[in-house]
C-alpha cells in the first residue's frame, strides 16, 4: 500500500482520498436534505391556504448544485492540510458560490412576491381591475431591487477578496457622473419608468391616446412603453417623451358625453320643428345606460335647420357607445319619416328673373 502513503502537496494519497470521500458524502447528504425539505414544504403548502410556504418552497427549490458542492468542498478541505494560498482560494470559491446563491434566492423571492402581488385576489373585482397597475409597479420595483441586491453582493465579494472597495466606490462615484452625462437620455427614460410606476398615469391594459396615436398599453419597460394600436401594429414610445406628451386615458372613463347634430329641410313646419326635441328625448331616454341632457333647434344653416343633441353614455366601451348611437340614428330616421319630416342635404335654389324690356327711344 505504498501508493496510499505517497505524499502529495503535504498530504498522503490516503488523506486526499478520504477528503474526496467526505466531500462526496457531504454533497449527497446536502442534496438529500434539500429534496426532503422541498418535498415536505410542498406537502405542507397543499394543506394550507397561506402563500408563505409556497414562496419558501420555490425559493428553496432554486438552490443550485454548485452551492452544495462549494459547501461540500469546505468539508473536504478540513480533512487535509492545505497551503495558505490553496486554503484562501477554496474559501474564495465558497464565498463566491454563497453570494451568487444569495442573489439567486433574492431574485426568486422577488419574482414570486411580484407574481403574487400582481395576481391579487381573483375573486375581488376591484383587485382584478387594478392588476395592470400592480404589474407596472412590480416590474419596475423588482428591477431596481435586483440591481441594488447584486451590486451589494458584488461589493461584499470584492471586499472578501481583499479589494479596497472604499477607493472603488469613490472611483465609481466620479465615473458615475461622467457616465450619467453620457447616458442622460437613457437615465431620463429610466426615471420616466419609475414615474409611471409610482404615479400611474396609465397601466398595462389601459386604452390611451397620445397625439394622433391610440392603442392599448402592453408593456411598460425601463426605457420604452409598448402600445398595441387599433390597426394591430405595435407602437413604441420612449418613457421620457411619453410623459411630456398629453395623454388621454379612456380606461377610467365612467361616462361619455356625446354631442351630435342633424339637420332638416327648410320646408319643415314650425310645429314639427317644436316636436323634434321631444322626439329625440324619448328615443334617447328609452335606451338603458343613456342619460338624456338636451336637444335644441340650434341654428339656421345654409341649406338646413340644424338641431344639436347632448346625452351621456354610462360606459367606457367604445363599441357599446357606437351601438347606442346607431340605434338612436335609426330611431330618428323612422321617427322623422313617420311625421313626414325630411333630413336636409346640401342644396341650392336659383331664382331666375328675366329683365324688363327696355323702351325704345323716339326717332
Coordinates of C-alpha atoms in Angstrom, one line a residue:
X1 CA 0.0 0.0 0.0
X2 CA 2.9 2.3 -0.6
X3 CA 0.8 4.2 -3.1
X4 CA -1.6 5.3 -0.4
X5 CA 1.3 6.6 1.7
X6 CA 2.7 8.7 -1.2
X7 CA 2.7 12.4 -0.1
X8 CA 1.3 14.9 -2.4
X9 CA 1.2 18.6 -1.5
X10 CA 1.8 17.8 2.1
X11 CA -0.9 15.1 2.4
X12 CA -0.8 11.4 1.7
X13 CA -2.9 9.9 -1.1
X14 CA -4.9 8.2 1.6
X15 CA -5.7 11.6 3.1
X16 CA -6.7 13.0 -0.3
X17 CA -9.0 10.1 -1.0
X18 CA -10.6 10.5 2.5
X19 CA -11.1 14.2 1.8
X20 CA -12.7 13.4 -1.6
X21 CA -15.0 10.8 0.0
X22 CA -16.0 13.2 2.7
X23 CA -16.8 15.8 0.1
X24 CA -18.9 13.4 -2.0
X25 CA -20.7 12.2 1.1
X26 CA -21.5 15.7 2.2
X27 CA -22.7 16.6 -1.3
X28 CA -25.0 13.6 -1.3
X29 CA -26.3 14.5 2.2
X30 CA -26.9 18.1 1.3
X31 CA -28.8 17.1 -1.8
X32 CA -30.9 14.6 0.2
X33 CA -31.7 17.3 2.8
X34 CA -32.7 19.7 0.1
X35 CA -35.0 17.2 -1.6
X36 CA -36.6 16.3 1.7
X37 CA -37.2 19.9 2.7
X38 CA -38.7 20.8 -0.6
X39 CA -41.0 17.7 -0.6
X40 CA -42.2 18.4 3.0
X41 CA -42.8 22.0 2.2
X42 CA -44.8 21.2 -0.9
X43 CA -46.9 18.7 1.1
X44 CA -47.5 21.4 3.8
X45 CA -48.3 24.1 1.2
X46 CA -51.0 21.9 -0.3
X47 CA -52.8 21.7 3.1
X48 CA -52.7 25.3 4.0
X49 CA -54.3 28.5 2.5
X50 CA -51.3 30.8 3.2
X51 CA -48.9 31.6 0.4
X52 CA -45.8 31.9 2.6
X53 CA -45.0 28.2 2.5
X54 CA -45.4 28.3 -1.3
X55 CA -42.9 31.1 -1.6
X56 CA -40.4 29.4 0.7
X57 CA -40.7 26.2 -1.3
X58 CA -40.0 28.0 -4.6
X59 CA -37.0 29.9 -3.1
X60 CA -35.5 26.7 -1.6
X61 CA -36.0 24.9 -4.9
X62 CA -33.8 27.5 -6.6
X63 CA -30.7 26.2 -4.6
X64 CA -28.1 25.3 -7.2
X65 CA -25.8 22.3 -7.3
X66 CA -22.6 24.5 -7.4
X67 CA -23.6 25.9 -4.0
X68 CA -23.9 22.5 -2.5
X69 CA -20.6 21.4 -4.0
X70 CA -18.9 24.5 -2.6
X71 CA -20.1 23.6 0.9
X72 CA -19.0 20.0 0.4
X73 CA -15.6 21.4 -0.7
X74 CA -15.1 23.0 2.7
X75 CA -15.8 19.7 4.4
X76 CA -13.2 18.0 2.3
X77 CA -10.7 20.8 2.9
X78 CA -11.0 20.2 6.7
X79 CA -9.7 16.6 6.2
X80 CA -6.4 17.7 4.7
X81 CA -3.7 20.3 5.3
X82 CA -3.5 22.8 2.5
X83 CA -1.0 25.6 1.8
X84 CA -2.3 29.0 2.8
X85 CA -2.8 30.0 -0.8
X86 CA -4.9 27.0 -1.7
X87 CA -6.9 27.4 1.5
X88 CA -7.6 31.0 0.7
X89 CA -8.7 30.0 -2.9
X90 CA -11.1 27.4 -1.6
X91 CA -12.6 29.9 0.8
X92 CA -12.9 32.4 -2.0
X93 CA -14.7 29.9 -4.2
X94 CA -17.1 29.1 -1.4
X95 CA -17.7 32.8 -0.7
X96 CA -18.4 33.4 -4.4
X97 CA -20.8 30.5 -4.6
X98 CA -22.6 31.6 -1.4
X99 CA -23.0 35.2 -2.6
X100 CA -24.3 34.1 -6.1
X101 CA -26.7 31.7 -4.4
X102 CA -28.0 34.5 -2.1
X103 CA -28.5 36.6 -5.2
X104 CA -30.5 33.8 -6.8
X105 CA -32.5 33.3 -3.7
X106 CA -33.3 37.0 -3.6
X107 CA -34.2 37.2 -7.3
X108 CA -36.5 34.2 -6.9
X109 CA -38.1 35.7 -3.8
X110 CA -38.7 39.0 -5.7
X111 CA -40.2 37.2 -8.7
X112 CA -42.6 35.1 -6.5
X113 CA -43.7 38.1 -4.4
X114 CA -44.1 40.2 -7.5
X115 CA -46.2 37.5 -9.2
X116 CA -48.5 37.1 -6.2
X117 CA -48.8 40.9 -5.8
X118 CA -49.8 41.2 -9.4
X119 CA -52.3 38.3 -9.3
X120 CA -54.1 39.8 -6.3
X121 CA -57.4 38.3 -5.3
X122 CA -59.1 36.8 -8.4
X123 CA -62.5 36.9 -6.5
X124 CA -62.3 40.6 -5.9
X125 CA -63.4 42.7 -8.9
X126 CA -61.6 45.8 -7.6
X127 CA -58.4 43.8 -7.3
X128 CA -58.7 42.4 -10.8
X129 CA -59.3 45.9 -12.2
X130 CA -56.1 47.1 -10.6
X131 CA -54.0 44.2 -11.9
X132 CA -52.4 46.3 -14.6
X133 CA -51.3 49.0 -12.2
X134 CA -49.7 46.3 -9.9
X135 CA -47.9 44.7 -12.8
X136 CA -46.4 48.1 -13.8
X137 CA -45.2 48.9 -10.3
X138 CA -44.0 45.3 -9.5
X139 CA -41.8 45.1 -12.7
X140 CA -40.1 48.4 -12.0
X141 CA -39.6 47.8 -8.3
X142 CA -38.3 44.3 -8.9
X143 CA -35.7 45.5 -11.4
X144 CA -34.5 48.3 -9.1
X145 CA -34.2 46.0 -6.1
X146 CA -32.4 43.3 -8.1
X147 CA -29.8 45.9 -9.3
X148 CA -29.3 47.0 -5.6
X149 CA -29.0 43.4 -4.4
X150 CA -26.5 42.3 -7.0
X151 CA -24.5 45.5 -6.6
X152 CA -24.3 45.0 -2.8
X153 CA -23.3 41.3 -3.2
X154 CA -20.6 42.2 -5.7
X155 CA -19.1 44.8 -3.3
X156 CA -19.2 42.2 -0.5
X157 CA -17.4 39.7 -2.7
X158 CA -14.7 42.2 -3.7
X159 CA -14.3 43.1 0.0
X160 CA -13.9 39.4 0.8
X161 CA -11.3 39.0 -1.9
X162 CA -9.3 41.9 -0.3
X163 CA -10.2 44.6 -2.8
X164 CA -10.3 48.1 -1.3
X165 CA -13.9 48.9 -2.0
X166 CA -13.6 52.4 -0.5
X167 CA -11.4 53.6 -3.3
X168 CA -13.6 51.6 -5.8
X169 CA -16.8 53.3 -4.6
X170 CA -15.1 56.7 -4.7
X171 CA -13.9 56.0 -8.3
X172 CA -17.4 54.8 -9.2
X173 CA -18.8 58.0 -7.9
X174 CA -16.6 60.1 -10.1
X175 CA -17.0 57.9 -13.1
X176 CA -20.8 57.7 -12.4
X177 CA -21.1 61.5 -13.0
X178 CA -19.4 61.2 -16.4
X179 CA -21.5 58.1 -17.3
X180 CA -24.7 59.9 -16.2
X181 CA -23.9 62.8 -18.5
X182 CA -23.2 60.5 -21.4
X183 CA -26.4 58.4 -21.0
X184 CA -28.7 61.1 -19.7
X185 CA -31.4 60.2 -22.3
X186 CA -31.3 56.6 -21.0
X187 CA -31.5 57.8 -17.4
X188 CA -34.4 60.0 -18.3
X189 CA -36.3 57.1 -19.7
X190 CA -35.4 55.0 -16.6
X191 CA -36.7 57.7 -14.2
X192 CA -39.7 58.0 -16.6
X193 CA -40.4 54.3 -16.0
X194 CA -40.2 54.8 -12.2
X195 CA -42.5 57.8 -12.5
X196 CA -45.1 55.8 -14.5
X197 CA -44.9 53.0 -11.9
X198 CA -45.4 55.4 -8.9
X199 CA -47.7 58.0 -10.4
X200 CA -49.7 55.6 -12.6
X201 CA -50.9 57.9 -15.4
X202 CA -51.6 54.6 -17.2
X203 CA -51.0 51.0 -16.5
X204 CA -50.8 47.8 -18.6
X205 CA -54.2 47.2 -20.2
X206 CA -55.3 50.8 -20.4
X207 CA -56.5 52.3 -23.7
X208 CA -54.7 55.6 -24.2
X209 CA -54.4 58.3 -26.9
X210 CA -51.2 60.1 -27.5
X211 CA -51.4 62.9 -30.1
X212 CA -52.6 61.0 -33.2
X213 CA -51.8 57.6 -31.9
X214 CA -54.2 55.3 -29.9
X215 CA -54.0 51.8 -28.5
X216 CA -53.8 49.5 -25.5
X217 CA -50.7 49.5 -23.3
X218 CA -49.0 46.1 -23.5
X219 CA -45.7 46.7 -21.6
X220 CA -44.0 49.4 -19.6
X221 CA -40.3 48.8 -19.7
X222 CA -37.3 50.6 -18.3
X223 CA -36.7 52.6 -21.5
X224 CA -39.8 52.3 -23.6
X225 CA -43.5 51.7 -23.4
X226 CA -45.2 49.5 -26.0
X227 CA -48.7 50.1 -27.2
X228 CA -50.8 47.9 -29.5
X229 CA -52.7 50.2 -31.9
X230 CA -56.2 49.6 -33.2
X231 CA -54.7 48.7 -36.6
X232 CA -52.7 45.9 -35.0
X233 CA -49.1 47.2 -35.1
X234 CA -47.0 47.8 -32.0
X235 CA -46.2 51.4 -31.2
X236 CA -43.0 52.1 -29.1
X237 CA -42.6 55.3 -27.2
X238 CA -39.6 56.3 -25.0
X239 CA -40.8 56.9 -21.4
X240 CA -39.4 60.4 -21.2
X241 CA -41.1 61.5 -24.4
X242 CA -44.3 59.8 -23.4
X243 CA -44.5 61.7 -20.1
X244 CA -44.0 65.0 -21.9
X245 CA -47.0 64.3 -24.2
X246 CA -50.7 64.9 -23.5
X247 CA -52.2 61.5 -22.7
X248 CA -55.9 60.7 -22.8
X249 CA -56.6 57.6 -20.7
X250 CA -60.0 56.0 -21.5
X251 CA -59.7 53.1 -19.1
X252 CA -61.2 55.1 -16.2
X253 CA -63.9 56.8 -18.3
X254 CA -67.0 56.4 -16.2
X255 CA -69.3 58.0 -18.7
X256 CA -69.0 59.5 -22.1
X257 CA -70.5 62.9 -23.1
X258 CA -71.8 62.6 -26.7
X259 CA -72.7 65.6 -28.9
X260 CA -74.2 65.1 -32.3
X261 CA -76.1 67.2 -34.8
X262 CA -78.6 66.7 -37.7
X263 CA -80.5 69.0 -40.0
X264 CA -84.0 69.0 -41.5
X265 CA -85.2 70.8 -44.6
X266 CA -86.4 74.4 -44.6
X267 CA -89.9 73.4 -45.6
X268 CA -90.5 71.8 -42.2
X269 CA -93.3 73.5 -40.3
X270 CA -92.7 75.3 -37.0
X271 CA -95.0 72.8 -35.2
X272 CA -92.9 69.9 -36.5
X273 CA -89.7 71.7 -35.5
X274 CA -91.1 72.2 -32.0
X275 CA -91.9 68.4 -31.7
X276 CA -88.4 67.2 -32.8
X277 CA -86.6 67.8 -29.4
X278 CA -89.3 65.8 -27.6
X279 CA -89.0 63.0 -30.1
X280 CA -85.2 62.9 -29.5
X281 CA -85.7 62.9 -25.8
X282 CA -88.0 59.9 -26.0
X283 CA -85.6 58.0 -28.2
X284 CA -82.5 58.6 -26.0
X285 CA -84.3 58.1 -22.7
X286 CA -85.8 54.7 -23.9
X287 CA -82.3 53.2 -24.1
X288 CA -80.8 51.7 -20.9
X289 CA -77.4 53.1 -20.0
X290 CA -78.0 56.5 -21.6
X291 CA -78.8 59.8 -19.8
X292 CA -80.5 62.5 -21.9
X293 CA -79.2 66.0 -21.4
X294 CA -80.7 68.3 -24.0
X295 CA -81.9 68.7 -27.6
X296 CA -82.3 72.1 -29.3
X297 CA -83.1 73.7 -32.6
X298 CA -79.7 75.3 -32.8
X299 CA -79.2 77.4 -35.9
X300 CA -80.3 78.3 -39.4
X301 CA -77.7 76.8 -41.7
X302 CA -77.2 77.4 -45.4
X303 CA -79.3 74.5 -46.5
X304 CA -80.8 73.1 -43.3
X305 CA -82.4 73.8 -39.9
X306 CA -79.9 72.3 -37.5
X307 CA -80.5 70.6 -34.2
X308 CA -77.9 69.8 -31.5
X309 CA -78.3 66.8 -29.1
X310 CA -76.3 66.0 -26.0
X311 CA -76.5 62.8 -24.0
X312 CA -74.3 60.8 -21.7
X313 CA -73.4 57.1 -22.2
X314 CA -72.6 55.4 -18.9
X315 CA -70.0 53.1 -20.4
X316 CA -66.3 53.3 -21.3
X317 CA -66.7 50.7 -24.1
X318 CA -66.4 52.4 -27.4
X319 CA -68.2 49.6 -29.3
X320 CA -71.2 49.8 -26.8
X321 CA -71.4 53.6 -27.3
X322 CA -71.5 53.1 -31.0
X323 CA -74.3 50.5 -30.7
X324 CA -76.3 53.2 -28.8
X325 CA -75.5 55.9 -31.4
X326 CA -76.5 53.6 -34.2
X327 CA -79.8 52.7 -32.5
X328 CA -80.5 56.4 -32.0
X329 CA -79.8 57.3 -35.6
X330 CA -82.1 54.5 -36.9
X331 CA -84.9 55.6 -34.5
X332 CA -84.5 59.2 -35.7
X333 CA -84.8 58.1 -39.3
X334 CA -88.0 56.2 -38.5
X335 CA -89.5 58.8 -36.3
X336 CA -89.0 61.7 -38.6
X337 CA -90.1 59.7 -41.6
X338 CA -93.4 58.8 -39.8
X339 CA -94.0 62.6 -39.4
X340 CA -93.1 63.4 -43.0
X341 CA -90.0 65.3 -42.0
X342 CA -87.1 65.1 -44.3
X343 CA -83.4 65.3 -43.5
X344 CA -81.6 68.1 -45.2
X345 CA -78.7 67.7 -47.5
X346 CA -76.6 70.4 -49.3
X347 CA -78.8 72.1 -51.9
X348 CA -79.0 75.5 -53.6
X349 CA -82.1 77.1 -55.2
X350 CA -81.6 79.6 -58.0
X351 CA -84.3 82.1 -58.8
X352 CA -84.1 83.4 -62.4
X353 CA -85.9 86.6 -63.3
X354 CA -86.0 87.9 -66.9
X355 CA -85.2 91.7 -67.0
X356 CA -88.0 94.0 -68.2
X357 CA -87.8 95.1 -71.8
X358 CA -86.2 98.4 -72.4
X359 CA -88.3 101.2 -74.1
X360 CA -87.1 102.3 -77.5
X361 CA -86.1 105.9 -77.8
X362 CA -88.3 108.0 -80.2
X363 CA -86.8 108.6 -83.6

